[in-house]
mmCIF file with all atom_site columns, C-alpha atoms in Angstrom:
data_model
loop_
_atom_site.group_PDB
_atom_site.id
_atom_site.type_symbol
_atom_site.label_atom_id
_atom_site.label_alt_id
_atom_site.label_comp_id
_atom_site.label_asym_id
_atom_site.label_entity_id
_atom_site.label_seq_id
_atom_site.pdbx_PDB_ins_code
_atom_site.Cartn_x
_atom_site.Cartn_y
_atom_site.Cartn_z
_atom_site.occupancy
_atom_site.B_iso_or_equiv
_atom_site.pdbx_formal_charge
_atom_site.auth_seq_id
_atom_site.auth_comp_id
_atom_site.auth_asym_id
_atom_site.auth_atom_id
_atom_site.pdbx_PDB_model_num
ATOM 1   C CA . MET A 1 1   ? -22.299 14.502  -6.788  1.00 0.00 ? 5   MET A CA 1
ATOM 2   C CA . LYS A 1 2   ? -20.006 12.088  -8.577  1.00 0.00 ? 6   LYS A CA 1
ATOM 3   C CA . ILE A 1 3   ? -16.218 12.229  -8.382  1.00 0.00 ? 7   ILE A CA 1
ATOM 4   C CA . PHE A 1 4   ? -14.513 10.738  -11.433 1.00 0.00 ? 8   PHE A CA 1
ATOM 5   C CA . ILE A 1 5   ? -10.828 9.813   -11.293 1.00 0.00 ? 9   ILE A CA 1
ATOM 6   C CA . CYS A 1 6   ? -8.612  9.717   -14.371 1.00 0.00 ? 10  CYS A CA 1
ATOM 7   C CA . GLY A 1 7   ? -5.141  8.465   -13.574 1.00 0.00 ? 11  GLY A CA 1
ATOM 8   C CA . ASP A 1 8   ? -2.676  5.590   -13.496 1.00 0.00 ? 12  ASP A CA 1
ATOM 9   C CA . SER A 1 9   ? -1.923  2.544   -11.350 1.00 0.00 ? 13  SER A CA 1
ATOM 10  C CA . THR A 1 10  ? -1.298  4.579   -8.206  1.00 0.00 ? 14  THR A CA 1
ATOM 11  C CA . ALA A 1 11  ? -4.974  5.581   -8.175  1.00 0.00 ? 15  ALA A CA 1
ATOM 12  C CA . ALA A 1 12  ? -6.495  2.458   -9.750  1.00 0.00 ? 16  ALA A CA 1
ATOM 13  C CA . SER A 1 13  ? -8.766  -0.107  -8.104  1.00 0.00 ? 17  SER A CA 1
ATOM 14  C CA . TYR A 1 14  ? -7.670  -3.733  -7.825  1.00 0.00 ? 18  TYR A CA 1
ATOM 15  C CA . ALA A 1 15  ? -9.415  -7.074  -7.404  1.00 0.00 ? 19  ALA A CA 1
ATOM 16  C CA . PRO A 1 16  ? -9.271  -8.709  -3.941  1.00 0.00 ? 20  PRO A CA 1
ATOM 17  C CA . GLU A 1 17  ? -6.813  -11.340 -5.143  1.00 0.00 ? 21  GLU A CA 1
ATOM 18  C CA . ARG A 1 18  ? -4.273  -8.589  -5.850  1.00 0.00 ? 22  ARG A CA 1
ATOM 19  C CA . ALA A 1 19  ? -4.200  -7.646  -2.157  1.00 0.00 ? 23  ALA A CA 1
ATOM 20  C CA . PRO A 1 20  ? -2.510  -5.939  -0.492  1.00 0.00 ? 24  PRO A CA 1
ATOM 21  C CA . LEU A 1 21  ? -2.089  -3.808  -3.650  1.00 0.00 ? 25  LEU A CA 1
ATOM 22  C CA . THR A 1 22  ? -4.496  -0.876  -3.285  1.00 0.00 ? 26  THR A CA 1
ATOM 23  C CA . GLY A 1 23  ? -4.752  2.416   -5.167  1.00 0.00 ? 27  GLY A CA 1
ATOM 24  C CA . TRP A 1 24  ? -5.815  5.598   -3.395  1.00 0.00 ? 28  TRP A CA 1
ATOM 25  C CA . GLY A 1 25  ? -8.847  5.953   -5.675  1.00 0.00 ? 29  GLY A CA 1
ATOM 26  C CA . GLN A 1 26  ? -10.046 2.601   -4.400  1.00 0.00 ? 30  GLN A CA 1
ATOM 27  C CA . VAL A 1 27  ? -10.580 3.963   -0.886  1.00 0.00 ? 31  VAL A CA 1
ATOM 28  C CA . LEU A 1 28  ? -11.407 7.635   -1.533  1.00 0.00 ? 32  LEU A CA 1
ATOM 29  C CA . GLY A 1 29  ? -15.136 6.982   -1.286  1.00 0.00 ? 33  GLY A CA 1
ATOM 30  C CA . GLU A 1 30  ? -14.735 5.780   2.296   1.00 0.00 ? 34  GLU A CA 1
ATOM 31  C CA . LEU A 1 31  ? -13.458 9.240   3.246   1.00 0.00 ? 35  LEU A CA 1
ATOM 32  C CA . LEU A 1 32  ? -16.081 11.114  1.207   1.00 0.00 ? 36  LEU A CA 1
ATOM 33  C CA . PRO A 1 33  ? -19.328 9.194   1.794   1.00 0.00 ? 37  PRO A CA 1
ATOM 34  C CA . GLN A 1 34  ? -21.399 12.135  0.557   1.00 0.00 ? 38  GLN A CA 1
ATOM 35  C CA . ALA A 1 35  ? -20.084 11.588  -2.984  1.00 0.00 ? 39  ALA A CA 1
ATOM 36  C CA . GLN A 1 36  ? -20.101 8.656   -5.404  1.00 0.00 ? 40  GLN A CA 1
ATOM 37  C CA . VAL A 1 37  ? -16.554 7.913   -6.538  1.00 0.00 ? 41  VAL A CA 1
ATOM 38  C CA . VAL A 1 38  ? -16.230 6.540   -10.083 1.00 0.00 ? 42  VAL A CA 1
ATOM 39  C CA . ASN A 1 39  ? -12.664 5.327   -10.432 1.00 0.00 ? 43  ASN A CA 1
ATOM 40  C CA . LYS A 1 40  ? -11.549 5.323   -14.077 1.00 0.00 ? 44  LYS A CA 1
ATOM 41  C CA . ALA A 1 41  ? -7.828  5.228   -13.295 1.00 0.00 ? 45  ALA A CA 1
ATOM 42  C CA . MET A 1 42  ? -6.021  2.480   -15.205 1.00 0.00 ? 46  MET A CA 1
ATOM 43  C CA . ALA A 1 43  ? -2.658  0.872   -14.572 1.00 0.00 ? 47  ALA A CA 1
ATOM 44  C CA . GLY A 1 44  ? 0.108   1.577   -17.051 1.00 0.00 ? 48  GLY A CA 1
ATOM 45  C CA . ARG A 1 45  ? -1.486  4.645   -18.615 1.00 0.00 ? 49  ARG A CA 1
ATOM 46  C CA . SER A 1 46  ? 0.034   8.030   -19.272 1.00 0.00 ? 50  SER A CA 1
ATOM 47  C CA . THR A 1 47  ? -1.903  11.082  -20.429 1.00 0.00 ? 51  THR A CA 1
ATOM 48  C CA . LYS A 1 48  ? -0.946  10.056  -23.975 1.00 0.00 ? 52  LYS A CA 1
ATOM 49  C CA . SER A 1 49  ? -2.051  6.416   -23.851 1.00 0.00 ? 53  SER A CA 1
ATOM 50  C CA . TYR A 1 50  ? -5.175  7.193   -21.791 1.00 0.00 ? 54  TYR A CA 1
ATOM 51  C CA . LEU A 1 51  ? -6.333  9.611   -24.471 1.00 0.00 ? 55  LEU A CA 1
ATOM 52  C CA . SER A 1 52  ? -5.284  7.465   -27.430 1.00 0.00 ? 56  SER A CA 1
ATOM 53  C CA . GLU A 1 53  ? -7.267  4.509   -26.075 1.00 0.00 ? 57  GLU A CA 1
ATOM 54  C CA . GLY A 1 54  ? -10.428 6.630   -25.904 1.00 0.00 ? 58  GLY A CA 1
ATOM 55  C CA . ARG A 1 55  ? -10.749 6.342   -22.148 1.00 0.00 ? 59  ARG A CA 1
ATOM 56  C CA . LEU A 1 56  ? -11.530 10.017  -21.639 1.00 0.00 ? 60  LEU A CA 1
ATOM 57  C CA . VAL A 1 57  ? -14.270 9.751   -24.281 1.00 0.00 ? 61  VAL A CA 1
ATOM 58  C CA . GLU A 1 58  ? -15.940 7.084   -22.148 1.00 0.00 ? 62  GLU A CA 1
ATOM 59  C CA . VAL A 1 59  ? -15.639 9.238   -19.028 1.00 0.00 ? 63  VAL A CA 1
ATOM 60  C CA . GLU A 1 60  ? -17.061 12.220  -20.905 1.00 0.00 ? 64  GLU A CA 1
ATOM 61  C CA . LYS A 1 61  ? -20.245 10.269  -21.659 1.00 0.00 ? 65  LYS A CA 1
ATOM 62  C CA . GLU A 1 62  ? -20.910 9.938   -17.936 1.00 0.00 ? 66  GLU A CA 1
ATOM 63  C CA . LEU A 1 63  ? -19.879 13.413  -16.758 1.00 0.00 ? 67  LEU A CA 1
ATOM 64  C CA . GLN A 1 64  ? -22.664 15.757  -15.703 1.00 0.00 ? 68  GLN A CA 1
ATOM 65  C CA . GLY A 1 65  ? -22.832 19.301  -14.426 1.00 0.00 ? 69  GLY A CA 1
ATOM 66  C CA . GLY A 1 66  ? -21.485 19.651  -10.890 1.00 0.00 ? 70  GLY A CA 1
ATOM 67  C CA . ASP A 1 67  ? -19.421 16.466  -11.007 1.00 0.00 ? 71  ASP A CA 1
ATOM 68  C CA . LEU A 1 68  ? -15.698 16.563  -10.211 1.00 0.00 ? 72  LEU A CA 1
ATOM 69  C CA . LEU A 1 69  ? -13.031 15.186  -12.541 1.00 0.00 ? 73  LEU A CA 1
ATOM 70  C CA . LEU A 1 70  ? -9.807  14.416  -10.664 1.00 0.00 ? 74  LEU A CA 1
ATOM 71  C CA . ILE A 1 71  ? -6.822  14.273  -13.023 1.00 0.00 ? 75  ILE A CA 1
ATOM 72  C CA . GLN A 1 72  ? -3.561  12.721  -11.818 1.00 0.00 ? 76  GLN A CA 1
ATOM 73  C CA . PHE A 1 73  ? -0.832  11.448  -14.127 1.00 0.00 ? 77  PHE A CA 1
ATOM 74  C CA . THR A 1 74  ? 2.975   11.450  -14.263 1.00 0.00 ? 78  THR A CA 1
ATOM 75  C CA . HIS A 1 75  ? 4.428   8.006   -13.507 1.00 0.00 ? 79  HIS A CA 1
ATOM 76  C CA . ASN A 1 76  ? 3.993   6.655   -17.046 1.00 0.00 ? 80  ASN A CA 1
ATOM 77  C CA . ASP A 1 77  ? 4.453   9.963   -18.834 1.00 0.00 ? 81  ASP A CA 1
ATOM 78  C CA . THR A 1 78  ? 8.108   9.764   -17.810 1.00 0.00 ? 82  THR A CA 1
ATOM 79  C CA . SER A 1 79  ? 8.483   6.401   -19.585 1.00 0.00 ? 83  SER A CA 1
ATOM 80  C CA . ASP A 1 80  ? 10.881  5.990   -22.502 1.00 0.00 ? 84  ASP A CA 1
ATOM 81  C CA . LEU A 1 81  ? 8.226   4.025   -24.405 1.00 0.00 ? 85  LEU A CA 1
ATOM 82  C CA . VAL A 1 82  ? 7.050   6.194   -27.289 1.00 0.00 ? 86  VAL A CA 1
ATOM 83  C CA . TRP A 1 83  ? 3.385   5.316   -26.846 1.00 0.00 ? 87  TRP A CA 1
ATOM 84  C CA . ARG A 1 84  ? 3.514   6.509   -23.228 1.00 0.00 ? 88  ARG A CA 1
ATOM 85  C CA . HIS A 1 85  ? 6.123   9.250   -23.108 1.00 0.00 ? 89  HIS A CA 1
ATOM 86  C CA . THR A 1 86  ? 5.290   12.942  -22.985 1.00 0.00 ? 90  THR A CA 1
ATOM 87  C CA . ASP A 1 87  ? 7.465   15.987  -22.501 1.00 0.00 ? 91  ASP A CA 1
ATOM 88  C CA . ALA A 1 88  ? 6.713   17.689  -19.196 1.00 0.00 ? 92  ALA A CA 1
ATOM 89  C CA . ASN A 1 89  ? 6.546   21.215  -20.561 1.00 0.00 ? 93  ASN A CA 1
ATOM 90  C CA . THR A 1 90  ? 4.803   20.582  -23.874 1.00 0.00 ? 94  THR A CA 1
ATOM 91  C CA . SER A 1 91  ? 2.813   17.439  -24.675 1.00 0.00 ? 95  SER A CA 1
ATOM 92  C CA . PHE A 1 92  ? 2.155   16.561  -21.018 1.00 0.00 ? 96  PHE A CA 1
ATOM 93  C CA . MET A 1 93  ? 0.635   19.964  -20.313 1.00 0.00 ? 97  MET A CA 1
ATOM 94  C CA . ASN A 1 94  ? -1.269  19.918  -23.599 1.00 0.00 ? 98  ASN A CA 1
ATOM 95  C CA . ASN A 1 95  ? -2.750  16.519  -22.783 1.00 0.00 ? 99  ASN A CA 1
ATOM 96  C CA . LEU A 1 96  ? -3.750  17.585  -19.288 1.00 0.00 ? 100 LEU A CA 1
ATOM 97  C CA . ALA A 1 97  ? -5.460  20.607  -20.837 1.00 0.00 ? 101 ALA A CA 1
ATOM 98  C CA . ILE A 1 98  ? -7.640  18.236  -22.884 1.00 0.00 ? 102 ILE A CA 1
ATOM 99  C CA . PHE A 1 99  ? -8.889  16.629  -19.663 1.00 0.00 ? 103 PHE A CA 1
ATOM 100 C CA . VAL A 1 100 ? -9.560  20.065  -18.181 1.00 0.00 ? 104 VAL A CA 1
ATOM 101 C CA . ASP A 1 101 ? -11.405 21.359  -21.237 1.00 0.00 ? 105 ASP A CA 1
ATOM 102 C CA . THR A 1 102 ? -13.465 18.182  -21.558 1.00 0.00 ? 106 THR A CA 1
ATOM 103 C CA . ALA A 1 103 ? -14.682 18.472  -17.976 1.00 0.00 ? 107 ALA A CA 1
ATOM 104 C CA . ARG A 1 104 ? -15.622 22.112  -18.439 1.00 0.00 ? 108 ARG A CA 1
ATOM 105 C CA . LEU A 1 105 ? -17.489 21.422  -21.665 1.00 0.00 ? 109 LEU A CA 1
ATOM 106 C CA . ARG A 1 106 ? -19.663 18.969  -19.734 1.00 0.00 ? 110 ARG A CA 1
ATOM 107 C CA . GLY A 1 107 ? -20.250 21.423  -16.891 1.00 0.00 ? 111 GLY A CA 1
ATOM 108 C CA . ALA A 1 108 ? -18.061 19.418  -14.516 1.00 0.00 ? 112 ALA A CA 1
ATOM 109 C CA . VAL A 1 109 ? -15.258 20.815  -12.371 1.00 0.00 ? 113 VAL A CA 1
ATOM 110 C CA . PRO A 1 110 ? -11.732 19.676  -13.302 1.00 0.00 ? 114 PRO A CA 1
ATOM 111 C CA . VAL A 1 111 ? -9.230  19.242  -10.472 1.00 0.00 ? 115 VAL A CA 1
ATOM 112 C CA . LEU A 1 112 ? -5.526  18.720  -11.145 1.00 0.00 ? 116 LEU A CA 1
ATOM 113 C CA . LEU A 1 113 ? -3.487  16.622  -8.701  1.00 0.00 ? 117 LEU A CA 1
ATOM 114 C CA . THR A 1 114 ? 0.266   16.408  -8.403  1.00 0.00 ? 118 THR A CA 1
ATOM 115 C CA . PRO A 1 115 ? 1.489   12.770  -8.299  1.00 0.00 ? 119 PRO A CA 1
ATOM 116 C CA . ILE A 1 116 ? 2.296   10.611  -5.330  1.00 0.00 ? 120 ILE A CA 1
ATOM 117 C CA . PRO A 1 117 ? 6.085   10.471  -4.854  1.00 0.00 ? 121 PRO A CA 1
ATOM 118 C CA . GLY A 1 118 ? 8.202   7.432   -5.452  1.00 0.00 ? 122 GLY A CA 1
ATOM 119 C CA . ARG A 1 119 ? 9.810   6.113   -2.295  1.00 0.00 ? 123 ARG A CA 1
ATOM 120 C CA . CYS A 1 120 ? 13.505  6.289   -3.158  1.00 0.00 ? 124 CYS A CA 1
ATOM 121 C CA . TRP A 1 121 ? 15.904  6.588   -0.236  1.00 0.00 ? 125 TRP A CA 1
ATOM 122 C CA . GLN A 1 122 ? 19.645  6.912   -0.753  1.00 0.00 ? 126 GLN A CA 1
ATOM 123 C CA . ASP A 1 123 ? 22.045  7.162   2.177   1.00 0.00 ? 127 ASP A CA 1
ATOM 124 C CA . GLY A 1 124 ? 19.144  7.977   4.477   1.00 0.00 ? 128 GLY A CA 1
ATOM 125 C CA . VAL A 1 125 ? 17.804  10.777  2.272   1.00 0.00 ? 129 VAL A CA 1
ATOM 126 C CA . LEU A 1 126 ? 14.480  10.627  0.418   1.00 0.00 ? 130 LEU A CA 1
ATOM 127 C CA . GLN A 1 127 ? 15.191  11.563  -3.182  1.00 0.00 ? 131 GLN A CA 1
ATOM 128 C CA . ASP A 1 128 ? 13.115  13.830  -5.353  1.00 0.00 ? 132 ASP A CA 1
ATOM 129 C CA . SER A 1 129 ? 11.057  12.050  -7.995  1.00 0.00 ? 133 SER A CA 1
ATOM 130 C CA . HIS A 1 130 ? 9.238   12.935  -11.234 1.00 0.00 ? 134 HIS A CA 1
ATOM 131 C CA . GLY A 1 131 ? 11.527  15.777  -12.313 1.00 0.00 ? 135 GLY A CA 1
ATOM 132 C CA . GLU A 1 132 ? 9.733   18.669  -13.991 1.00 0.00 ? 136 GLU A CA 1
ATOM 133 C CA . TYR A 1 133 ? 6.309   17.022  -14.180 1.00 0.00 ? 137 TYR A CA 1
ATOM 134 C CA . PRO A 1 134 ? 4.831   18.124  -10.832 1.00 0.00 ? 138 PRO A CA 1
ATOM 135 C CA . GLU A 1 135 ? 5.785   21.732  -11.539 1.00 0.00 ? 139 GLU A CA 1
ATOM 136 C CA . ALA A 1 136 ? 4.239   21.463  -15.014 1.00 0.00 ? 140 ALA A CA 1
ATOM 137 C CA . ILE A 1 137 ? 0.956   20.436  -13.363 1.00 0.00 ? 141 ILE A CA 1
ATOM 138 C CA . ARG A 1 138 ? 1.110   23.418  -11.018 1.00 0.00 ? 142 ARG A CA 1
ATOM 139 C CA . ARG A 1 139 ? 1.863   25.747  -13.908 1.00 0.00 ? 143 ARG A CA 1
ATOM 140 C CA . LEU A 1 140 ? -1.076  24.471  -15.965 1.00 0.00 ? 144 LEU A CA 1
ATOM 141 C CA . ALA A 1 141 ? -3.364  24.881  -12.951 1.00 0.00 ? 145 ALA A CA 1
ATOM 142 C CA . MET A 1 142 ? -2.364  28.552  -12.773 1.00 0.00 ? 146 MET A CA 1
ATOM 143 C CA . LEU A 1 143 ? -2.590  29.136  -16.522 1.00 0.00 ? 147 LEU A CA 1
ATOM 144 C CA . LYS A 1 144 ? -6.070  27.663  -16.820 1.00 0.00 ? 148 LYS A CA 1
ATOM 145 C CA . ASN A 1 145 ? -7.329  28.639  -13.358 1.00 0.00 ? 149 ASN A CA 1
ATOM 146 C CA . VAL A 1 146 ? -7.920  25.027  -12.351 1.00 0.00 ? 150 VAL A CA 1
ATOM 147 C CA . PRO A 1 147 ? -8.246  23.891  -8.718  1.00 0.00 ? 151 PRO A CA 1
ATOM 148 C CA . LEU A 1 148 ? -5.094  22.080  -7.643  1.00 0.00 ? 152 LEU A CA 1
ATOM 149 C CA . VAL A 1 149 ? -4.730  19.434  -4.953  1.00 0.00 ? 153 VAL A CA 1
ATOM 150 C CA . GLU A 1 150 ? -1.066  19.360  -3.964  1.00 0.00 ? 154 GLU A CA 1
ATOM 151 C CA . VAL A 1 151 ? -0.259  15.736  -3.138  1.00 0.00 ? 155 VAL A CA 1
ATOM 152 C CA . TYR A 1 152 ? 3.445   15.560  -3.903  1.00 0.00 ? 156 TYR A CA 1
ATOM 153 C CA . HIS A 1 153 ? 4.898   18.206  -1.547  1.00 0.00 ? 157 HIS A CA 1
ATOM 154 C CA . PRO A 1 154 ? 3.017   17.288  1.652   1.00 0.00 ? 158 PRO A CA 1
ATOM 155 C CA . ALA A 1 155 ? 3.582   13.602  0.965   1.00 0.00 ? 159 ALA A CA 1
ATOM 156 C CA . VAL A 1 156 ? 7.338   14.107  0.638   1.00 0.00 ? 160 VAL A CA 1
ATOM 157 C CA . GLU A 1 157 ? 7.402   16.074  3.883   1.00 0.00 ? 161 GLU A CA 1
ATOM 158 C CA . GLN A 1 158 ? 5.477   13.377  5.735   1.00 0.00 ? 162 GLN A CA 1
ATOM 159 C CA . LEU A 1 159 ? 7.557   10.531  4.293   1.00 0.00 ? 163 LEU A CA 1
ATOM 160 C CA . ARG A 1 160 ? 10.753  12.283  5.380   1.00 0.00 ? 164 ARG A CA 1
ATOM 161 C CA . ALA A 1 161 ? 9.292   12.781  8.845   1.00 0.00 ? 165 ALA A CA 1
ATOM 162 C CA . MET A 1 162 ? 8.342   9.087   9.024   1.00 0.00 ? 166 MET A CA 1
ATOM 163 C CA . GLY A 1 163 ? 11.794  7.952   7.973   1.00 0.00 ? 167 GLY A CA 1
ATOM 164 C CA . GLU A 1 164 ? 13.042  5.242   5.656   1.00 0.00 ? 168 GLU A CA 1
ATOM 165 C CA . GLU A 1 165 ? 11.883  2.207   7.618   1.00 0.00 ? 169 GLU A CA 1
ATOM 166 C CA . ALA A 1 166 ? 8.461   3.441   8.734   1.00 0.00 ? 170 ALA A CA 1
ATOM 167 C CA . SER A 1 167 ? 7.555   4.688   5.260   1.00 0.00 ? 171 SER A CA 1
ATOM 168 C CA . ARG A 1 168 ? 8.120   1.203   3.849   1.00 0.00 ? 172 ARG A CA 1
ATOM 169 C CA . LYS A 1 169 ? 4.749   0.019   5.209   1.00 0.00 ? 173 LYS A CA 1
ATOM 170 C CA . LEU A 1 170 ? 2.902   2.421   2.899   1.00 0.00 ? 174 LEU A CA 1
ATOM 171 C CA . TYR A 1 171 ? 4.291   0.879   -0.259  1.00 0.00 ? 175 TYR A CA 1
ATOM 172 C CA . MET A 1 172 ? 4.241   -2.620  -1.722  1.00 0.00 ? 176 MET A CA 1
ATOM 173 C CA . HIS A 1 173 ? 6.922   -4.217  0.415   1.00 0.00 ? 177 HIS A CA 1
ATOM 174 C CA . VAL A 1 174 ? 5.599   -7.727  1.002   1.00 0.00 ? 178 VAL A CA 1
ATOM 175 C CA . GLU A 1 175 ? 7.308   -10.722 2.557   1.00 0.00 ? 179 GLU A CA 1
ATOM 176 C CA . ALA A 1 176 ? 7.496   -13.969 0.595   1.00 0.00 ? 180 ALA A CA 1
ATOM 177 C CA . GLY A 1 177 ? 4.744   -16.493 1.261   1.00 0.00 ? 181 GLY A CA 1
ATOM 178 C CA . VAL A 1 178 ? 2.276   -14.078 2.874   1.00 0.00 ? 182 VAL A CA 1
ATOM 179 C CA . TYR A 1 179 ? 0.041   -13.353 -0.128  1.00 0.00 ? 183 TYR A CA 1
ATOM 180 C CA . ALA A 1 180 ? -0.853  -15.849 -2.842  1.00 0.00 ? 184 ALA A CA 1
ATOM 181 C CA . ASP A 1 181 ? -0.346  -13.336 -5.633  1.00 0.00 ? 185 ASP A CA 1
ATOM 182 C CA . TYR A 1 182 ? 3.185   -12.568 -4.410  1.00 0.00 ? 186 TYR A CA 1
ATOM 183 C CA . PRO A 1 183 ? 4.718   -15.964 -3.520  1.00 0.00 ? 187 PRO A CA 1
ATOM 184 C CA . HIS A 1 184 ? 8.255   -14.575 -3.738  1.00 0.00 ? 188 HIS A CA 1
ATOM 185 C CA . GLY A 1 185 ? 7.409   -11.299 -1.999  1.00 0.00 ? 189 GLY A CA 1
ATOM 186 C CA . GLN A 1 186 ? 7.531   -7.818  -3.460  1.00 0.00 ? 190 GLN A CA 1
ATOM 187 C CA . LYS A 1 187 ? 9.681   -4.702  -3.147  1.00 0.00 ? 191 LYS A CA 1
ATOM 188 C CA . ASP A 1 188 ? 7.885   -1.882  -4.925  1.00 0.00 ? 192 ASP A CA 1
ATOM 189 C CA . ASP A 1 189 ? 8.400   1.786   -4.063  1.00 0.00 ? 193 ASP A CA 1
ATOM 190 C CA . VAL A 1 190 ? 5.789   3.135   -6.486  1.00 0.00 ? 194 VAL A CA 1
ATOM 191 C CA . HIS A 1 191 ? 2.568   1.295   -5.697  1.00 0.00 ? 195 HIS A CA 1
ATOM 192 C CA . THR A 1 192 ? 0.833   1.269   -2.340  1.00 0.00 ? 196 THR A CA 1
ATOM 193 C CA . GLN A 1 193 ? -0.742  -1.235  -0.062  1.00 0.00 ? 197 GLN A CA 1
ATOM 194 C CA . ARG A 1 194 ? -3.820  -0.438  2.009   1.00 0.00 ? 198 ARG A CA 1
ATOM 195 C CA . ALA A 1 195 ? -2.053  1.848   4.507   1.00 0.00 ? 199 ALA A CA 1
ATOM 196 C CA . GLY A 1 196 ? -0.489  3.856   1.695   1.00 0.00 ? 200 GLY A CA 1
ATOM 197 C CA . ALA A 1 197 ? -3.734  4.090   -0.235  1.00 0.00 ? 201 ALA A CA 1
ATOM 198 C CA . GLU A 1 198 ? -5.441  5.485   2.847   1.00 0.00 ? 202 GLU A CA 1
ATOM 199 C CA . PHE A 1 199 ? -2.536  7.893   3.395   1.00 0.00 ? 203 PHE A CA 1
ATOM 200 C CA . TYR A 1 200 ? -2.821  9.349   -0.113  1.00 0.00 ? 204 TYR A CA 1
ATOM 201 C CA . ALA A 1 201 ? -6.613  9.262   -0.253  1.00 0.00 ? 205 ALA A CA 1
ATOM 202 C CA . ARG A 1 202 ? -6.630  11.347  2.922   1.00 0.00 ? 206 ARG A CA 1
ATOM 203 C CA . LEU A 1 203 ? -4.376  13.947  1.300   1.00 0.00 ? 207 LEU A CA 1
ATOM 204 C CA . VAL A 1 204 ? -6.756  14.102  -1.672  1.00 0.00 ? 208 VAL A CA 1
ATOM 205 C CA . ALA A 1 205 ? -9.889  14.299  0.476   1.00 0.00 ? 209 ALA A CA 1
ATOM 206 C CA . ASP A 1 206 ? -8.386  17.003  2.689   1.00 0.00 ? 210 ASP A CA 1
ATOM 207 C CA . GLY A 1 207 ? -7.330  18.931  -0.414  1.00 0.00 ? 211 GLY A CA 1
ATOM 208 C CA . LEU A 1 208 ? -10.827 18.812  -1.858  1.00 0.00 ? 212 LEU A CA 1
ATOM 209 C CA . ARG A 1 209 ? -12.275 20.015  1.424   1.00 0.00 ? 213 ARG A CA 1
ATOM 210 C CA . LYS A 1 210 ? -9.831  22.940  1.594   1.00 0.00 ? 214 LYS A CA 1
ATOM 211 C CA . LEU A 1 211 ? -10.919 23.936  -1.897  1.00 0.00 ? 215 LEU A CA 1
ATOM 212 C CA . LYS A 1 212 ? -14.554 23.663  -0.726  1.00 0.00 ? 216 LYS A CA 1
ATOM 213 C CA . LEU A 1 213 ? -15.339 21.253  -3.539  1.00 0.00 ? 217 LEU A CA 1
ATOM 214 C CA . VAL A 1 214 ? -16.855 18.615  -1.261  1.00 0.00 ? 218 VAL A CA 1
#
């Protein structure tokens, strides 16, 4: 079995020199050794730009019956840039449906994933992120009878339990002078380092097991 991943920078794979930046798709195969993970997630892409660039067409050429297609977008769909932006309840859902239908036409199994949350704490409270988009994903999963791996809700619960300081280690908070690619350090509450990638990959792997897909 092959597991294909279509998504954005939070799932993407990165070259060693970008360390400690690590997407969850980069480490998923370590948790699911019985499957071959083919990570087609690409930084900066929304459902709209991923489709317009023909990236799903390339994935479709490789999909075979029994494969899984993991579909996780949101971060760039919320962008104000016209070539990225989608509306949660219309174009976003319509675009996700194209991924779902493409997988099914190839005999593969589509799996929708809610996004990883942004780490935004204010006055000691972890704020909600992504607005209506996670719920739009859940609604499409119900409408089209698609397996859903819920990443967002359990992640938020666990981040709140960890607390503001402890949760920092999951994301790209890097001290200056430690990594060559980040000479001035980094404070990024969207992308993950290795610990965060493992954290989210585990949620995905556990979700797939609960659905009896792996």
